[in-house]
Structures are given as structure tokens and as C-alpha cells.
Tab-separated table of N, CA and C in Angstrom:
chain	number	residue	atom	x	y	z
K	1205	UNK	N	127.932	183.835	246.112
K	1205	UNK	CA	126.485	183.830	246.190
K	1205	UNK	C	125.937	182.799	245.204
K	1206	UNK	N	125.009	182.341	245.693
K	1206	UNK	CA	124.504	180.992	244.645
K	1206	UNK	C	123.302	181.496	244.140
K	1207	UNK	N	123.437	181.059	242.603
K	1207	UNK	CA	122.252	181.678	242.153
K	1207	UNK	C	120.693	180.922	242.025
K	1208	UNK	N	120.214	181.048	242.549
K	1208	UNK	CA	119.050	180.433	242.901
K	1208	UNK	C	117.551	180.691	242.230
K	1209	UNK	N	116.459	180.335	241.975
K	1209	UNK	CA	115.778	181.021	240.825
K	1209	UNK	C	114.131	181.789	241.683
K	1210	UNK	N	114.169	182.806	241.059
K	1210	UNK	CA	112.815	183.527	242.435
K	1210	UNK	C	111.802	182.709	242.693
K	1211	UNK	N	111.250	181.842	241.979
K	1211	UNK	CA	110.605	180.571	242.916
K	1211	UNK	C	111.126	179.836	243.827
K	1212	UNK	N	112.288	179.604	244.088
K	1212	UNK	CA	113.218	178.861	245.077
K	1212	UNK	C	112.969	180.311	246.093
K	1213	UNK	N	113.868	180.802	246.007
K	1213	UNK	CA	113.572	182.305	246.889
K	1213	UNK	C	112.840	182.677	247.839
K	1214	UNK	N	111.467	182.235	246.665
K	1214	UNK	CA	110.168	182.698	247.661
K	1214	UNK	C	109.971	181.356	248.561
K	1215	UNK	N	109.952	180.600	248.149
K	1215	UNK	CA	109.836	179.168	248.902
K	1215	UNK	C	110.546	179.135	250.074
K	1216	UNK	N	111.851	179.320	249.995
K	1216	UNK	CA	112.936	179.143	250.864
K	1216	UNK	C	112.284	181.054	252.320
K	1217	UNK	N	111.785	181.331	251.638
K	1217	UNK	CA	110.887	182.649	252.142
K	1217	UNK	C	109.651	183.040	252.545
K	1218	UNK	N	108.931	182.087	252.584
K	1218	UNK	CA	107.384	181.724	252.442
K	1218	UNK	C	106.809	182.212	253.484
K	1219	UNK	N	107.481	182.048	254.926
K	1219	UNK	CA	106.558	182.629	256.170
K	1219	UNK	C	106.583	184.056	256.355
K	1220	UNK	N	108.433	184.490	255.983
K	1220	UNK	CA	108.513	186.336	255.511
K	1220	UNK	C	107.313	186.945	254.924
K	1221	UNK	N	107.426	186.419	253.432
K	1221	UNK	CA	106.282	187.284	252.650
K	1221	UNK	C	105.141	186.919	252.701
K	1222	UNK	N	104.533	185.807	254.013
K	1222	UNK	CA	103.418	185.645	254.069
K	1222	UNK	C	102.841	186.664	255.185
K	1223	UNK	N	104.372	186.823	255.959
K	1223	UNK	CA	103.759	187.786	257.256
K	1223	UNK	C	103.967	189.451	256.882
K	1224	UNK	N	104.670	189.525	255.541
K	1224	UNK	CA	104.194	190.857	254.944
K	1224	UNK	C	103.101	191.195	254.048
K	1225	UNK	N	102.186	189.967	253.627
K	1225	UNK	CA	101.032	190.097	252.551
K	1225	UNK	C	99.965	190.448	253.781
K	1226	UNK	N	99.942	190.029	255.199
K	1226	UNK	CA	99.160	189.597	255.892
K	1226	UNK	C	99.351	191.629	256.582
K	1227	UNK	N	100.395	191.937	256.635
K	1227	UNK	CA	100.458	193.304	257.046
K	1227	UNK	C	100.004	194.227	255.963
K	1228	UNK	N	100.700	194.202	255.066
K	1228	UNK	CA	99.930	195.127	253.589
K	1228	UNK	C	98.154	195.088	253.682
K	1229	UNK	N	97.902	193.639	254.030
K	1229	UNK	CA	96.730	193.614	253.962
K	1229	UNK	C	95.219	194.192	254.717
K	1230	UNK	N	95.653	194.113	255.790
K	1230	UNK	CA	94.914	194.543	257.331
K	1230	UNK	C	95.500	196.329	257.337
K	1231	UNK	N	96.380	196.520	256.915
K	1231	UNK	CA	97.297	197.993	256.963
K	1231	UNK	C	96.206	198.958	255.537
K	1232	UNK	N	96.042	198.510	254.544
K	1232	UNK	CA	95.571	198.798	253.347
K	1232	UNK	C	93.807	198.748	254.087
K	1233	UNK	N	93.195	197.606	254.527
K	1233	UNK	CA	92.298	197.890	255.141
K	1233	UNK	C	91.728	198.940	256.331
K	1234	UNK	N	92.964	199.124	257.107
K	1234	UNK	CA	92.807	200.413	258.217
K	1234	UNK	C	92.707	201.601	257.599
K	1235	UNK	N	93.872	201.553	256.955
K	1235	UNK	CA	93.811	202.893	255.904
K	1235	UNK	C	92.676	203.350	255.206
K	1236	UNK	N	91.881	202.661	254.714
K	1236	UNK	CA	90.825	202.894	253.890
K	1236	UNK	C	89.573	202.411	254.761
K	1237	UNK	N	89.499	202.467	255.980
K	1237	UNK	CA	88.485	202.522	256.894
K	1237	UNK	C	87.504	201.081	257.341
K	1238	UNK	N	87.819	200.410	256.291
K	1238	UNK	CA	87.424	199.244	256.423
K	1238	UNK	C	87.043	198.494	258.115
K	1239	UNK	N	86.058	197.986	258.697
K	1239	UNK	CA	85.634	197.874	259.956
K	1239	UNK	C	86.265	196.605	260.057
K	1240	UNK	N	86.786	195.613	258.860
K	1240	UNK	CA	87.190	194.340	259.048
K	1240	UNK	C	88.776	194.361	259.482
K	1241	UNK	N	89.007	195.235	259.790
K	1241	UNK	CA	90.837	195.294	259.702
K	1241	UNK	C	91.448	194.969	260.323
K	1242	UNK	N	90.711	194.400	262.103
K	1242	UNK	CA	91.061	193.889	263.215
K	1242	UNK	C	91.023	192.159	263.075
K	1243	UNK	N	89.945	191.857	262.568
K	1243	UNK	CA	89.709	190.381	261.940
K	1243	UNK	C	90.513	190.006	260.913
K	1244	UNK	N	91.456	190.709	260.090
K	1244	UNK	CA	91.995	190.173	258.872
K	1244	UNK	C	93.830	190.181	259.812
K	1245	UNK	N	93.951	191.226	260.697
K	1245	UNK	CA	95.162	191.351	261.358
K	1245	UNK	C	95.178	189.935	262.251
K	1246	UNK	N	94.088	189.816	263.051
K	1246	UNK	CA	94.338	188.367	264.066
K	1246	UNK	C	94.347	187.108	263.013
K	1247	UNK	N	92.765	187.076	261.870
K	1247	UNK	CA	93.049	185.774	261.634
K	1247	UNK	C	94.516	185.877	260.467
K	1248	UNK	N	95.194	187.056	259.913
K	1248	UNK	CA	96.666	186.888	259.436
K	1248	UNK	C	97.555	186.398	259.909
K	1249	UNK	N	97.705	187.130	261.521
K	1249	UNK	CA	98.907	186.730	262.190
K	1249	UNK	C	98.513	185.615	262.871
K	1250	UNK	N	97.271	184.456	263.225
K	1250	UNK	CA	97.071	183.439	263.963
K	1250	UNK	C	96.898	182.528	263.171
K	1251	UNK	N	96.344	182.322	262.257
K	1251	UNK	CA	95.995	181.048	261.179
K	1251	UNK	C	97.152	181.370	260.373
K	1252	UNK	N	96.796	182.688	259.368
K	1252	UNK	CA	97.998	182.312	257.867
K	1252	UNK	C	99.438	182.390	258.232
K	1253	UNK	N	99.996	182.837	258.974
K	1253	UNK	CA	101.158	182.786	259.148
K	1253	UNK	C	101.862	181.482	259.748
K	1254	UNK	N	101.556	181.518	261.066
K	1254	UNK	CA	101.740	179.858	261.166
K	1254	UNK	C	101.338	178.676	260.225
K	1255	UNK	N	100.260	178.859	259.551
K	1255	UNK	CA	100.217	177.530	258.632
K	1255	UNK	C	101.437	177.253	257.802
K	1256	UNK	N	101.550	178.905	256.778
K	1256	UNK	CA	102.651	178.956	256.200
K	1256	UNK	C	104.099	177.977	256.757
K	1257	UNK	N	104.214	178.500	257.697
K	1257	UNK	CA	105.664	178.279	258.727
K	1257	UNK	C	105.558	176.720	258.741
K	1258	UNK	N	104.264	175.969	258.815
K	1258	UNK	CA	104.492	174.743	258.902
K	1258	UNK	C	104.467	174.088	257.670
K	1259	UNK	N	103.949	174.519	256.741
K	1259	UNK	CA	103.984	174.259	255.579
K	1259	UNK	C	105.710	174.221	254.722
K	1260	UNK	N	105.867	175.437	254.727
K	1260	UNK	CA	106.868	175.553	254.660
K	1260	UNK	C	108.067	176.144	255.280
K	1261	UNK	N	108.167	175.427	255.965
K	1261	UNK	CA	108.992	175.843	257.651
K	1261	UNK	C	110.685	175.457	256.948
K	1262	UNK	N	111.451	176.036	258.042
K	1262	UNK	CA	113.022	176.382	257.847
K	1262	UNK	C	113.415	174.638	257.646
K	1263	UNK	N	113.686	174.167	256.400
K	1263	UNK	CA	114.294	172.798	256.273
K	1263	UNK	C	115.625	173.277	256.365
K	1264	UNK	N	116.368	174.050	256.003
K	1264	UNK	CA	117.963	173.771	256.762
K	1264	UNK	C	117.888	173.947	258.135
K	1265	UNK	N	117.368	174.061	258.889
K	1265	UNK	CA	117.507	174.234	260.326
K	1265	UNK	C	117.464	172.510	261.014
K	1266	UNK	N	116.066	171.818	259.793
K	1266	UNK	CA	116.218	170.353	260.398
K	1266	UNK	C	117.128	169.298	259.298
K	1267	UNK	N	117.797	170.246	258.465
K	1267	UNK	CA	119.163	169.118	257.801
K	1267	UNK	C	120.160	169.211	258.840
K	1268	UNK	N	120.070	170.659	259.684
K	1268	UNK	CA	121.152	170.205	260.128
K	1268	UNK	C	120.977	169.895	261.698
K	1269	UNK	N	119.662	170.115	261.844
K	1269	UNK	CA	119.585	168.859	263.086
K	1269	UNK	C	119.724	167.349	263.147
K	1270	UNK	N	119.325	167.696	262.117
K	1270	UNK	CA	119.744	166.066	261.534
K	1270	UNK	C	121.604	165.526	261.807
K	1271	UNK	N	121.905	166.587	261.152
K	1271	UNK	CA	123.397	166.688	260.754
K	1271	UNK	C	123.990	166.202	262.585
K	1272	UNK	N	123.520	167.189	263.330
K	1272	UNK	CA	123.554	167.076	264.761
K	1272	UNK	C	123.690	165.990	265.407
K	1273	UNK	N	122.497	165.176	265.343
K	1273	UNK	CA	122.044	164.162	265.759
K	1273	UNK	C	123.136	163.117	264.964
K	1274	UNK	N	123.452	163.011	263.778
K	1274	UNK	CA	124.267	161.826	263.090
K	1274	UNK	C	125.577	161.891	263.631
K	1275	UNK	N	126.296	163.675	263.965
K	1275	UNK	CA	127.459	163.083	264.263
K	1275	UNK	C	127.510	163.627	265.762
K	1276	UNK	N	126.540	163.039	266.481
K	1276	UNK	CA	126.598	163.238	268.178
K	1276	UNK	C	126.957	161.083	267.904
K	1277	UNK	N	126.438	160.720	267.012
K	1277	UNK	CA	125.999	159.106	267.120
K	1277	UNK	C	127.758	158.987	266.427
K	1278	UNK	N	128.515	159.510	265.908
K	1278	UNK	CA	129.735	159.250	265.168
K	1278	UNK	C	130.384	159.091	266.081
K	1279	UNK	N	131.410	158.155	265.638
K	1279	UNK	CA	132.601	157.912	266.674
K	1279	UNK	C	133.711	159.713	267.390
K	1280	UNK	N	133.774	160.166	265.770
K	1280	UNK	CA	134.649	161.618	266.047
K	1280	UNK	C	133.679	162.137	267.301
K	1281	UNK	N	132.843	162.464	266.980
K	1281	UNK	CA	131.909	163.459	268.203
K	1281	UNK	C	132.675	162.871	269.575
K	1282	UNK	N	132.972	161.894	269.932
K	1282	UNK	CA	133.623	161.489	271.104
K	1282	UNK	C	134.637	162.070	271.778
K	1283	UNK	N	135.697	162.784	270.189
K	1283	UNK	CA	136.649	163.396	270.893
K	1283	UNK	C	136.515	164.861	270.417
K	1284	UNK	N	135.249	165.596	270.164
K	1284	UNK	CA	135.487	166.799	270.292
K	1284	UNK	C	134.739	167.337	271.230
K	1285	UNK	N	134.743	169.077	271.382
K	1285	UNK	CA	133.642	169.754	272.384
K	1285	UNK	C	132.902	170.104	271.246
K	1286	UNK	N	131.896	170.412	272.633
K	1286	UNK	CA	130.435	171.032	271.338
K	1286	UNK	C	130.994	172.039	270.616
K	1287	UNK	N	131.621	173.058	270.861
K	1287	UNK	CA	132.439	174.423	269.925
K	1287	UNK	C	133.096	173.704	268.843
K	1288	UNK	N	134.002	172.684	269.183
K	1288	UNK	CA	134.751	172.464	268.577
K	1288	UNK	C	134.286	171.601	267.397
K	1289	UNK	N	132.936	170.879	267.509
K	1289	UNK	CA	132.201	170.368	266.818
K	1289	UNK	C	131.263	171.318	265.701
K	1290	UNK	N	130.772	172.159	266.754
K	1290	UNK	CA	130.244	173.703	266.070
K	1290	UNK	C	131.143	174.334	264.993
K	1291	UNK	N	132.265	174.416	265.445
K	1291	UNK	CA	133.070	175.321	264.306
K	1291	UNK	C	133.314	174.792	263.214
K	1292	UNK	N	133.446	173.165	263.228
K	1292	UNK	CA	134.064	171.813	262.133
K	1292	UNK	C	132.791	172.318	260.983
K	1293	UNK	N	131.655	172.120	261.696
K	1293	UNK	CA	130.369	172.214	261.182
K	1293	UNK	C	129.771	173.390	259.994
K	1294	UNK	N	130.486	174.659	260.819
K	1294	UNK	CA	130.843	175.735	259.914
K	1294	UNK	C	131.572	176.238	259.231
K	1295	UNK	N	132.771	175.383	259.258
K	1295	UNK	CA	133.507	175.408	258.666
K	1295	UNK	C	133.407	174.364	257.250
K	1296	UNK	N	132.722	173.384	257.588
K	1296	UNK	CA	132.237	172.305	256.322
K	1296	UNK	C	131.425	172.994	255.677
K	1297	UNK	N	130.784	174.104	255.810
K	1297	UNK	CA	129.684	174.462	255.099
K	1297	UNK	C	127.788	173.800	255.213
K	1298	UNK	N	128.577	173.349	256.619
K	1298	UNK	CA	126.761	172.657	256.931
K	1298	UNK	C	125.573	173.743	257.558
K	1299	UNK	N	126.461	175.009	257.934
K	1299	UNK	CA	125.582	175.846	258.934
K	1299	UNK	C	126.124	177.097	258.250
K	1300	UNK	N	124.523	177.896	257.973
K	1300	UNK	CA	125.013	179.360	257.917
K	1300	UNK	C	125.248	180.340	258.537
K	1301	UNK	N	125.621	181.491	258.218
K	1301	UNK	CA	126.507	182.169	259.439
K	1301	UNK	C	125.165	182.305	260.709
K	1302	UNK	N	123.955	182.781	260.196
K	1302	UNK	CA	122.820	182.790	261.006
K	1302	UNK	C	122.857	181.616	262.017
K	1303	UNK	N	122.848	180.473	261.362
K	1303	UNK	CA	122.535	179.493	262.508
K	1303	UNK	C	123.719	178.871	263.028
K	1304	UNK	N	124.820	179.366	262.711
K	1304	UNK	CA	126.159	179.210	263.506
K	1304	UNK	C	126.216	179.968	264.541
K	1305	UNK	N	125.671	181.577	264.442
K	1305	UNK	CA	126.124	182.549	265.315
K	1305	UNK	C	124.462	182.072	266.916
K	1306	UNK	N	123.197	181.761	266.166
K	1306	UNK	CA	122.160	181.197	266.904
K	1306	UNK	C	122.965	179.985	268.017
K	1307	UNK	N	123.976	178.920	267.537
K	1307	UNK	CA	123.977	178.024	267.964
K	1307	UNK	C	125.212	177.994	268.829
K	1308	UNK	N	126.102	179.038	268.393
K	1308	UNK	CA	127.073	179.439	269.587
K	1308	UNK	C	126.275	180.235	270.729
K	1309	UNK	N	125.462	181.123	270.792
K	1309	UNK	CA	124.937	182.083	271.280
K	1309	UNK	C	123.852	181.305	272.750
K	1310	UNK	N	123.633	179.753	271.860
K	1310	UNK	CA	123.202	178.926	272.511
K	1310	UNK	C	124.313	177.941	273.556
K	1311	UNK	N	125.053	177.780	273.126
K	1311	UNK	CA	126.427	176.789	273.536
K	1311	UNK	C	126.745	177.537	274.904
K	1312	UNK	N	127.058	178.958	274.675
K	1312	UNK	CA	127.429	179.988	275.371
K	1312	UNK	C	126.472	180.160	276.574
K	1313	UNK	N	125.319	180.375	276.130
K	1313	UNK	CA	124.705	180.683	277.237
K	1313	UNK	C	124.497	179.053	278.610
K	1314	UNK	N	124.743	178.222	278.110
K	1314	UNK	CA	124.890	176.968	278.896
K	1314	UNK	C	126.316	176.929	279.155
K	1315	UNK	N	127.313	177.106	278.767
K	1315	UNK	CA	128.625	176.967	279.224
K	1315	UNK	C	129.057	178.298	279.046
K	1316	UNK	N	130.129	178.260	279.858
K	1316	UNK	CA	131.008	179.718	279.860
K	1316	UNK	C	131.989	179.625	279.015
K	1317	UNK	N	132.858	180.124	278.394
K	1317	UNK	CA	133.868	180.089	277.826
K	1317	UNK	C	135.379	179.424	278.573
K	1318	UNK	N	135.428	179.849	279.885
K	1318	UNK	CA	135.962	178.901	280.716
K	1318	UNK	C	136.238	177.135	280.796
K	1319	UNK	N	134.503	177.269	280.679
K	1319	UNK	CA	134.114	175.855	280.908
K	1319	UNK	C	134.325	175.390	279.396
K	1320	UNK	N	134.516	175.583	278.642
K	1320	UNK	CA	134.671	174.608	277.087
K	1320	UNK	C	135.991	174.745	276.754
K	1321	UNK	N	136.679	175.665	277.817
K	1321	UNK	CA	138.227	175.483	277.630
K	1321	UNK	C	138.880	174.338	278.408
K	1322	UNK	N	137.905	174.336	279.758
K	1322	UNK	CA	138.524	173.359	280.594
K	1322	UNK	C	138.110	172.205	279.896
K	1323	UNK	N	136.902	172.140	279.699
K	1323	UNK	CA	136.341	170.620	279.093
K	1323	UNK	C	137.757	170.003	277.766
K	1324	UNK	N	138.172	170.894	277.362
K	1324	UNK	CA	139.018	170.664	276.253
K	1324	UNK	C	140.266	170.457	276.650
K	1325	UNK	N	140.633	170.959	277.641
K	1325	UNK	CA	141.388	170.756	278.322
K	1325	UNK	C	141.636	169.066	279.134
K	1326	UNK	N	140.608	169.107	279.617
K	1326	UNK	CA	140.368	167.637	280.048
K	1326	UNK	C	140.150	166.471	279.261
K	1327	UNK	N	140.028	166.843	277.769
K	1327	UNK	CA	139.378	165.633	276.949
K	1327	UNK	C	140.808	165.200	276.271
K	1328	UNK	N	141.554	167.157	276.148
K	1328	UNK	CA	143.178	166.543	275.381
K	1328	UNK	C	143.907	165.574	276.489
K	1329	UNK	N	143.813	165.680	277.751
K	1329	UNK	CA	144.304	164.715	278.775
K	1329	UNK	C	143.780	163.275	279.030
K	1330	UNK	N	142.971	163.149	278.458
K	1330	UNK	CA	142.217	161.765	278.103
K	1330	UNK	C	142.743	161.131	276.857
K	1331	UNK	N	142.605	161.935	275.878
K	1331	UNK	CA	143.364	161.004	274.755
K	1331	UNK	C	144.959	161.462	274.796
K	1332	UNK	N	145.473	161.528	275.732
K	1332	UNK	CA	147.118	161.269	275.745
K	1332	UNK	C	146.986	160.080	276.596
K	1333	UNK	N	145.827	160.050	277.690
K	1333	UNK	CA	146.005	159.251	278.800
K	1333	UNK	C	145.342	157.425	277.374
K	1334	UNK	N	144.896	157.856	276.377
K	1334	UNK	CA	144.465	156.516	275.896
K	1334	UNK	C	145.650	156.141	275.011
K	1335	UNK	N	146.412	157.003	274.252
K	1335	UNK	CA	147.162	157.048	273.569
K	1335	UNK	C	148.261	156.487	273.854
K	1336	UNK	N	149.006	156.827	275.291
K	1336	UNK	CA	150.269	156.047	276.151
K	1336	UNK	C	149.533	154.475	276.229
K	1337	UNK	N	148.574	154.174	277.280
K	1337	UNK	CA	147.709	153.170	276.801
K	1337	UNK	C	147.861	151.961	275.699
K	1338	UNK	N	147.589	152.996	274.492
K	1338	UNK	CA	147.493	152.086	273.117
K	1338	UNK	C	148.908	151.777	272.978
K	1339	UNK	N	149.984	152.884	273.479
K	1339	UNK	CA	151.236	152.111	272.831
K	1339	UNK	C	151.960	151.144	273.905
K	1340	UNK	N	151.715	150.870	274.536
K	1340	UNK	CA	152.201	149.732	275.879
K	1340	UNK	C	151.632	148.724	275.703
């Protein structure tokens, strides 16, 4: 576990505890009868929460789109499958288990498990077929 300091925390947390200040808040107002409690619930959950989110929205999600995008452009990406690229990825420590298990869950639902066996199947038969190739 990395120790990180509760300002990082909250930062790295910002749309969470903005969409629980925004419930405490409108909730504390119902409770105590308040007529505004419907107006503090919409403009919470429609303005403050999303601003938050864009404000400070998930930056590891776009390091490692980033990450994505650089090694779709790499020569390696050529010879792997998306899984097999996926797992390298989590296994380097670029993706956490959250957005590893999001991004298989995604892989999956576009390919079958079948299909990324065959694909792998077909790509190891390509680089034997370049490999005989290179040595002739």
C-alpha cells in the first residue's frame, strides 16, 4: 500500500465526497423540514457533482489511455492480442485491478474467449510464417 497524504486522497477522491457532501446535505435538509431540499438534491446531483468530476476527473484512467494509444502506435503491439497486451499492462503495473478487471470485461464483451484464442492462434502462425521467411 502506498502511503499517500489525506490531501492527495481527497483529490484523487473529489467526485466521491462531493457526491456524499451533496447527499448529507439535501438529506440533513429533508430531515429537518426544510422546503429547499428538492432544489439543493437536483442542483447537487446536476451542477456540483459533475463539475467536480470534470474538475477533477479520474487522471489514471487518461494516463493510461494514453498508455493505450502509445503502445497500439509501438512496433510490439503488432505482435500481441488485445488480452495479451491487457495482461503485459497489468502486469507492468500501469492498470489497477479496477481498471484491468473494467477493461477485460470490455475486451470480453466484443470478443469471445474463443475468438482471442483463435486470433492468437493465427498471429503465432504468422510470425513462424515471417520467421522461416527471415531465415531463407
Amino acid at each position: 500500500m502506498t502511503d499517500r497524504s489525506p490531501l492527495r486522497r481527497a483529490r484523487d477522491n473529489a467526485t466521491e465526497l462531493a457526491s456524499l457532501a451533496v447527499t448529507g446535505f439535501w438529506l440533513v435538509a429533508l430531515v429537518t423540514g426544510q422546503e429547499w431540499w428538492l432544489a439543493a438534491l437536483l442542483v447537487g446531483y446536476v451542477v456540483v457533482v459533475p463539475l467536480t468530476e470534470l474538475l477533477y476527473g479520474d487522471t489514471d484512467e487518461e494516463a493510461a489511455d494514453a498508455d493505450e494509444v502509445e503502445s497500439a502506435l509501438s512496433s510490439d503491439a503488432d505482435d500481441e492480442t488485445p488480452l495479451e497486451r491487457l495482461r503485459r499492462r497489468y502486469a507492468d503495473g500501469k492498470l489497477t485491478d479496477e481498471q484491468f478487471e473494467r477493461k477485460l470485461e470490455r475486451l470480453l464483451e466484443t470478443e469471445t474467449l474463443e475468438d482471442i484464442e483463435d486470433s492468437a492462434a493465427v498471429q503465432e502462425q504468422e510470425r513462424e510464417r515471417q520467421r522461416e521467411t527471415e531465415r531463407t
